[in-house]
PDB file of C-alpha atoms in Angstrom:
ATOM      1  CA  UNK A  19    -113.101 -93.638  17.175  1.00  0.00           C
ATOM      2  CA  UNK A  20    -116.639 -92.686  18.138  1.00  0.00           C
ATOM      3  CA  UNK A  21    -116.685 -89.397  20.067  1.00  0.00           C
ATOM      4  CA  UNK A  22    -119.516 -87.034  20.917  1.00  0.00           C
ATOM      5  CA  UNK A  23    -118.746 -83.440  19.845  1.00  0.00           C
ATOM      6  CA  UNK A  24    -120.868 -80.356  19.678  1.00  0.00           C
ATOM      7  CA  UNK A  25    -119.754 -78.620  16.388  1.00  0.00           C
ATOM      8  CA  UNK A  26    -120.341 -74.927  15.532  1.00  0.00           C
ATOM      9  CA  UNK A  27    -122.713 -75.135  12.546  1.00  0.00           C
ATOM     10  CA  UNK A  28    -124.505 -72.691  10.299  1.00  0.00           C
ATOM     11  CA  UNK A  29    -127.325 -73.540   7.779  1.00  0.00           C
ATOM     12  CA  UNK A  30    -126.912 -74.868   5.273  1.00  0.00           C
ATOM     13  CA  UNK A  31    -124.462 -77.331   6.745  1.00  0.00           C
ATOM     14  CA  UNK A  32    -121.524 -77.071   4.232  1.00  0.00           C
ATOM     15  CA  UNK A  33    -118.890 -76.321   6.827  1.00  0.00           C
ATOM     16  CA  UNK A  34    -118.446 -76.567  10.538  1.00  0.00           C
ATOM     17  CA  UNK A  35    -116.122 -76.117  13.333  1.00  0.00           C
ATOM     18  CA  UNK A  36    -114.737 -78.728  15.777  1.00  0.00           C
ATOM     19  CA  UNK A  37    -112.894 -77.799  19.039  1.00  0.00           C
ATOM     20  CA  UNK A  38    -111.366 -81.059  20.385  1.00  0.00           C
ATOM     21  CA  UNK A  39    -108.789 -81.014  23.196  1.00  0.00           C
ATOM     22  CA  UNK A  40    -105.253 -81.758  22.050  1.00  0.00           C
ATOM     23  CA  UNK A  41    -105.134 -84.818  24.395  1.00  0.00           C
ATOM     24  CA  UNK A  42    -108.272 -86.225  22.532  1.00  0.00           C
ATOM     25  CA  UNK A  43    -108.197 -89.191  19.992  1.00  0.00           C
ATOM     26  CA  UNK A  44    -110.463 -87.054  17.817  1.00  0.00           C
ATOM     27  CA  UNK A  45    -107.775 -84.419  17.639  1.00  0.00           C
ATOM     28  CA  UNK A  46    -104.998 -86.870  16.896  1.00  0.00           C
ATOM     29  CA  UNK A  47    -106.978 -88.711  14.254  1.00  0.00           C
ATOM     30  CA  UNK A  48    -107.930 -85.481  12.497  1.00  0.00           C
ATOM     31  CA  UNK A  49    -104.521 -84.041  12.564  1.00  0.00           C
ATOM     32  CA  UNK A  50    -103.195 -87.376  11.203  1.00  0.00           C
ATOM     33  CA  UNK A  51    -105.901 -88.136   8.468  1.00  0.00           C
ATOM     34  CA  UNK A  52    -107.612 -84.720   7.755  1.00  0.00           C
ATOM     35  CA  UNK A  53    -110.935 -86.314   7.258  1.00  0.00           C
ATOM     36  CA  UNK A  54    -113.809 -87.973   9.034  1.00  0.00           C
ATOM     37  CA  UNK A  55    -117.621 -88.426   9.451  1.00  0.00           C
ATOM     38  CA  UNK A  56    -119.859 -86.280  11.617  1.00  0.00           C
ATOM     39  CA  UNK A  57    -123.130 -87.878  12.664  1.00  0.00           C
ATOM     40  CA  UNK A  58    -126.476 -86.484  13.902  1.00  0.00           C
ATOM     41  CA  UNK A  59    -128.314 -88.883  16.253  1.00  0.00           C
ATOM     42  CA  UNK A  60    -130.903 -88.912  18.961  1.00  0.00           C
ATOM     43  CA  UNK A  61    -129.653 -92.233  20.457  1.00  0.00           C
ATOM     44  CA  UNK A  62    -128.657 -91.091  23.923  1.00  0.00           C
ATOM     45  CA  UNK A  63    -127.312 -94.496  24.897  1.00  0.00           C
ATOM     46  CA  UNK A  64    -124.798 -94.257  21.963  1.00  0.00           C
ATOM     47  CA  UNK A  65    -123.790 -90.754  22.975  1.00  0.00           C
ATOM     48  CA  UNK A  66    -123.426 -91.790  26.682  1.00  0.00           C
ATOM     49  CA  UNK A  67    -121.193 -94.762  25.806  1.00  0.00           C
ATOM     50  CA  UNK A  68    -119.195 -92.785  23.381  1.00  0.00           C
ATOM     51  CA  UNK A  69    -118.573 -90.068  25.939  1.00  0.00           C
ATOM     52  CA  UNK A  70    -117.029 -92.597  28.397  1.00  0.00           C
ATOM     53  CA  UNK A  71    -115.809 -94.970  25.802  1.00  0.00           C
ATOM     54  CA  UNK A  72    -117.796 -97.997  27.173  1.00  0.00           C
ATOM     55  CA  UNK A  73    -119.071-100.180  24.407  1.00  0.00           C
ATOM     56  CA  UNK A  74    -120.375-103.710  24.954  1.00  0.00           C
ATOM     57  CA  UNK A  75    -120.322-104.010  21.160  1.00  0.00           C
ATOM     58  CA  UNK A  76    -119.318-101.328  18.645  1.00  0.00           C
ATOM     59  CA  UNK A  77    -122.459-100.040  16.762  1.00  0.00           C
ATOM     60  CA  UNK A  78    -123.057-101.138  13.104  1.00  0.00           C
ATOM     61  CA  UNK A  79    -121.266 -99.123  10.458  1.00  0.00           C
ATOM     62  CA  UNK A  80    -120.736 -99.003   6.793  1.00  0.00           C
ATOM     63  CA  UNK A  81    -117.840 -97.403   4.660  1.00  0.00           C
ATOM     64  CA  UNK A  82    -118.173 -93.795   3.743  1.00  0.00           C
ATOM     65  CA  UNK A  83    -117.658 -93.175   0.090  1.00  0.00           C
ATOM     66  CA  UNK A  84    -115.941 -89.716  -0.093  1.00  0.00           C
ATOM     67  CA  UNK A  85    -113.600 -90.160   2.759  1.00  0.00           C
ATOM     68  CA  UNK A  86    -111.663 -92.922   4.540  1.00  0.00           C
ATOM     69  CA  UNK A  87    -114.145 -93.337   7.409  1.00  0.00           C
ATOM     70  CA  UNK A  88    -117.203 -95.150   8.649  1.00  0.00           C
ATOM     71  CA  UNK A  89    -120.881 -94.099   9.001  1.00  0.00           C
ATOM     72  CA  UNK A  90    -122.930 -95.082  11.841  1.00  0.00           C
ATOM     73  CA  UNK A  91    -125.662 -97.280  10.342  1.00  0.00           C
ATOM     74  CA  UNK A  92    -128.337 -95.984  12.868  1.00  0.00           C
ATOM     75  CA  UNK A  93    -127.512 -92.242  12.744  1.00  0.00           C
ATOM     76  CA  UNK A  94    -130.232 -89.825  11.536  1.00  0.00           C
ATOM     77  CA  UNK A  95    -127.981 -87.921   9.293  1.00  0.00           C
ATOM     78  CA  UNK A  96    -124.173 -87.982   8.442  1.00  0.00           C
ATOM     79  CA  UNK A  97    -121.637 -85.491   7.030  1.00  0.00           C
ATOM     80  CA  UNK A  98    -118.386 -86.815   5.484  1.00  0.00           C
ATOM     81  CA  UNK A  99    -115.822 -84.065   5.659  1.00  0.00           C
ATOM     82  CA  UNK A 100    -112.162 -82.877   5.062  1.00  0.00           C
ATOM     83  CA  UNK A 101    -110.287 -80.565   7.317  1.00  0.00           C
ATOM     84  CA  UNK A 102    -109.875 -77.163   5.657  1.00  0.00           C
ATOM     85  CA  UNK A 103    -107.775 -75.667   8.455  1.00  0.00           C
ATOM     86  CA  UNK A 104    -106.432 -76.838  11.870  1.00  0.00           C
ATOM     87  CA  UNK A 105    -105.323 -74.315  14.409  1.00  0.00           C
ATOM     88  CA  UNK A 106    -103.683 -76.016  17.479  1.00  0.00           C
ATOM     89  CA  UNK A 107    -101.935 -73.058  19.153  1.00  0.00           C
ATOM     90  CA  UNK A 108    -104.511 -73.237  22.067  1.00  0.00           C
ATOM     91  CA  UNK A 109    -105.372 -76.166  24.316  1.00  0.00           C
ATOM     92  CA  UNK A 110    -108.687 -76.659  22.386  1.00  0.00           C
ATOM     93  CA  UNK A 111    -107.930 -76.950  18.859  1.00  0.00           C
ATOM     94  CA  UNK A 112    -110.048 -75.188  16.066  1.00  0.00           C
ATOM     95  CA  UNK A 113    -110.635 -77.324  13.171  1.00  0.00           C
ATOM     96  CA  UNK A 114    -112.595 -75.998  10.318  1.00  0.00           C
ATOM     97  CA  UNK A 115    -114.099 -78.728   8.244  1.00  0.00           C
ATOM     98  CA  UNK A 116    -115.752 -78.820   4.729  1.00  0.00           C
ATOM     99  CA  UNK A 117    -118.659 -81.258   4.016  1.00  0.00           C
ATOM    100  CA  UNK A 118    -117.861 -83.383   1.029  1.00  0.00           C
ATOM    101  CA  UNK A 119    -120.689 -85.862   1.205  1.00  0.00           C
ATOM    102  CA  UNK A 120    -123.808 -86.449   3.314  1.00  0.00           C
ATOM    103  CA  UNK A 121    -126.597 -88.740   3.772  1.00  0.00           C
ATOM    104  CA  UNK A 122    -129.967 -89.251   5.617  1.00  0.00           C
ATOM    105  CA  UNK A 123    -130.716 -92.636   7.122  1.00  0.00           C
ATOM    106  CA  UNK A 124    -133.773 -91.915   9.366  1.00  0.00           C
ATOM    107  CA  UNK A 125    -135.801 -89.253  10.892  1.00  0.00           C
ATOM    108  CA  UNK A 126    -134.546 -87.290  13.940  1.00  0.00           C
ATOM    109  CA  UNK A 127    -136.922 -87.908  16.880  1.00  0.00           C
ATOM    110  CA  UNK A 128    -135.617 -85.046  18.948  1.00  0.00           C
ATOM    111  CA  UNK A 129    -134.787 -84.659  22.739  1.00  0.00           C
ATOM    112  CA  UNK A 130    -137.261 -84.763  25.472  1.00  0.00           C
ATOM    113  CA  UNK A 131    -136.295 -83.774  28.984  1.00  0.00           C
ATOM    114  CA  UNK A 132    -134.883 -87.198  29.690  1.00  0.00           C
ATOM    115  CA  UNK A 133    -132.755 -87.357  26.512  1.00  0.00           C
ATOM    116  CA  UNK A 134    -131.488 -83.867  27.329  1.00  0.00           C
ATOM    117  CA  UNK A 135    -130.672 -84.872  30.863  1.00  0.00           C
ATOM    118  CA  UNK A 136    -128.604 -87.717  29.687  1.00  0.00           C
ATOM    119  CA  UNK A 137    -126.644 -85.489  27.315  1.00  0.00           C
ATOM    120  CA  UNK A 138    -125.899 -83.211  30.292  1.00  0.00           C
ATOM    121  CA  UNK A 139    -124.844 -86.221  32.324  1.00  0.00           C
ATOM    122  CA  UNK A 140    -122.556 -87.406  29.589  1.00  0.00           C
ATOM    123  CA  UNK A 141    -120.813 -84.109  29.514  1.00  0.00           C
ATOM    124  CA  UNK A 142    -120.438 -84.191  33.395  1.00  0.00           C
ATOM    125  CA  UNK A 143    -119.057 -87.679  33.110  1.00  0.00           C
ATOM    126  CA  UNK A 144    -116.223 -86.408  30.847  1.00  0.00           C
ATOM    127  CA  UNK A 145    -115.278 -83.800  33.484  1.00  0.00           C
ATOM    128  CA  UNK A 146    -114.739 -85.864  36.500  1.00  0.00           C
ATOM    129  CA  UNK A 147    -111.090 -85.410  36.336  1.00  0.00           C
ATOM    130  CA  UNK A 148    -111.326 -81.658  37.116  1.00  0.00           C
ATOM    131  CA  UNK A 149    -114.831 -81.193  38.609  1.00  0.00           C
ATOM    132  CA  UNK A 150    -115.444 -81.687  42.434  1.00  0.00           C
ATOM    133  CA  UNK A 151    -117.359 -84.834  43.170  1.00  0.00           C
ATOM    134  CA  UNK A 152    -119.936 -83.064  45.303  1.00  0.00           C
ATOM    135  CA  UNK A 153    -120.854 -80.685  42.287  1.00  0.00           C
ATOM    136  CA  UNK A 154    -121.055 -83.537  39.785  1.00  0.00           C
ATOM    137  CA  UNK A 155    -123.235 -85.684  42.158  1.00  0.00           C
ATOM    138  CA  UNK A 156    -125.437 -82.694  42.898  1.00  0.00           C
ATOM    139  CA  UNK A 157    -125.998 -81.977  39.181  1.00  0.00           C
ATOM    140  CA  UNK A 158    -126.654 -85.601  38.507  1.00  0.00           C
ATOM    141  CA  UNK A 159    -129.280 -85.739  41.176  1.00  0.00           C
ATOM    142  CA  UNK A 160    -131.035 -82.748  39.556  1.00  0.00           C
ATOM    143  CA  UNK A 161    -130.913 -84.382  36.117  1.00  0.00           C
ATOM    144  CA  UNK A 162    -132.269 -87.665  37.556  1.00  0.00           C
ATOM    145  CA  UNK A 163    -135.531 -85.916  38.229  1.00  0.00           C
ATOM    146  CA  UNK A 164    -136.051 -85.333  34.504  1.00  0.00           C
ATOM    147  CA  UNK A 165    -135.135 -88.960  33.813  1.00  0.00           C
ATOM    148  CA  UNK A 166    -137.515 -90.355  36.385  1.00  0.00           C
ATOM    149  CA  UNK A 167    -140.353 -88.271  35.098  1.00  0.00           C
ATOM    150  CA  UNK A 168    -139.838 -88.649  31.280  1.00  0.00           C
ATOM    151  CA  UNK A 169    -137.352 -91.340  30.315  1.00  0.00           C
ATOM    152  CA  UNK A 170    -137.890 -94.402  28.350  1.00  0.00           C
ATOM    153  CA  UNK A 171    -135.843 -97.569  28.829  1.00  0.00           C
ATOM    154  CA  UNK A 172    -133.085 -96.232  26.608  1.00  0.00           C
ATOM    155  CA  UNK A 173    -132.730 -93.049  28.474  1.00  0.00           C
ATOM    156  CA  UNK A 174    -132.984 -94.847  31.804  1.00  0.00           C
ATOM    157  CA  UNK A 175    -130.123 -97.264  30.714  1.00  0.00           C
ATOM    158  CA  UNK A 176    -127.955 -94.545  29.414  1.00  0.00           C
ATOM    159  CA  UNK A 177    -128.310 -92.474  32.607  1.00  0.00           C
ATOM    160  CA  UNK A 178    -127.505 -95.452  34.757  1.00  0.00           C
ATOM    161  CA  UNK A 179    -124.336 -96.260  32.736  1.00  0.00           C
ATOM    162  CA  UNK A 180    -123.110 -92.754  33.226  1.00  0.00           C
ATOM    163  CA  UNK A 181    -124.054 -92.641  36.954  1.00  0.00           C
ATOM    164  CA  UNK A 182    -122.124 -95.925  37.452  1.00  0.00           C
ATOM    165  CA  UNK A 183    -119.170 -94.515  35.478  1.00  0.00           C
ATOM    166  CA  UNK A 184    -119.069 -91.258  37.605  1.00  0.00           C
ATOM    167  CA  UNK A 185    -119.295 -93.322  40.767  1.00  0.00           C
ATOM    168  CA  UNK A 186    -116.393 -95.553  39.767  1.00  0.00           C
ATOM    169  CA  UNK A 187    -114.214 -92.550  38.604  1.00  0.00           C
ATOM    170  CA  UNK A 188    -114.483 -90.772  41.969  1.00  0.00           C
ATOM    171  CA  UNK A 189    -113.987 -94.037  43.849  1.00  0.00           C
ATOM    172  CA  UNK A 190    -110.749 -94.562  42.011  1.00  0.00           C
ATOM    173  CA  UNK A 191    -109.667 -91.013  42.483  1.00  0.00           C
ATOM    174  CA  UNK A 192    -107.225 -90.367  45.363  1.00  0.00           C
ATOM    175  CA  UNK A 193    -107.604 -86.590  45.479  1.00  0.00           C
ATOM    176  CA  UNK A 194    -109.494 -84.772  48.260  1.00  0.00           C
ATOM    177  CA  UNK A 195    -113.171 -83.873  47.361  1.00  0.00           C
TER     178      UNK A 195
END
């Protein structure tokens, strides 16, 4: 399972907290296995595709050594972890994780305005089930300005993938906008 998550982290990164919804595959996997791999990447197309689970081909990986999991071969950094505690009394589960191994593959380029816009668009795309179409389309139009001004090919492609996904989601939705 490749899923974008925004963990709560502190420096140094020896522990972190994930807060997946109980309906997510991430929650189900971590509850079942108690371990995984957290990645740091600046590849916004990967993040966009992971957010909506649309991969032409899965990205290259290699086995993690300390846990039963896979490391994305093009991640900047990765952190193998074990679940220290899992509190699923609320809709968003609180999963405290302990890092047991880590690695660095390449430098983190960072996020320009276009990359940041794609991240925000990916978040919007995951919320089409409960956000009104007008609001999502209005926010996407604002984000498109940054993409038009500062995006490279990767960011443009990622933004279009998300825009098409959002359009298709609302087209297949029978609720009133």
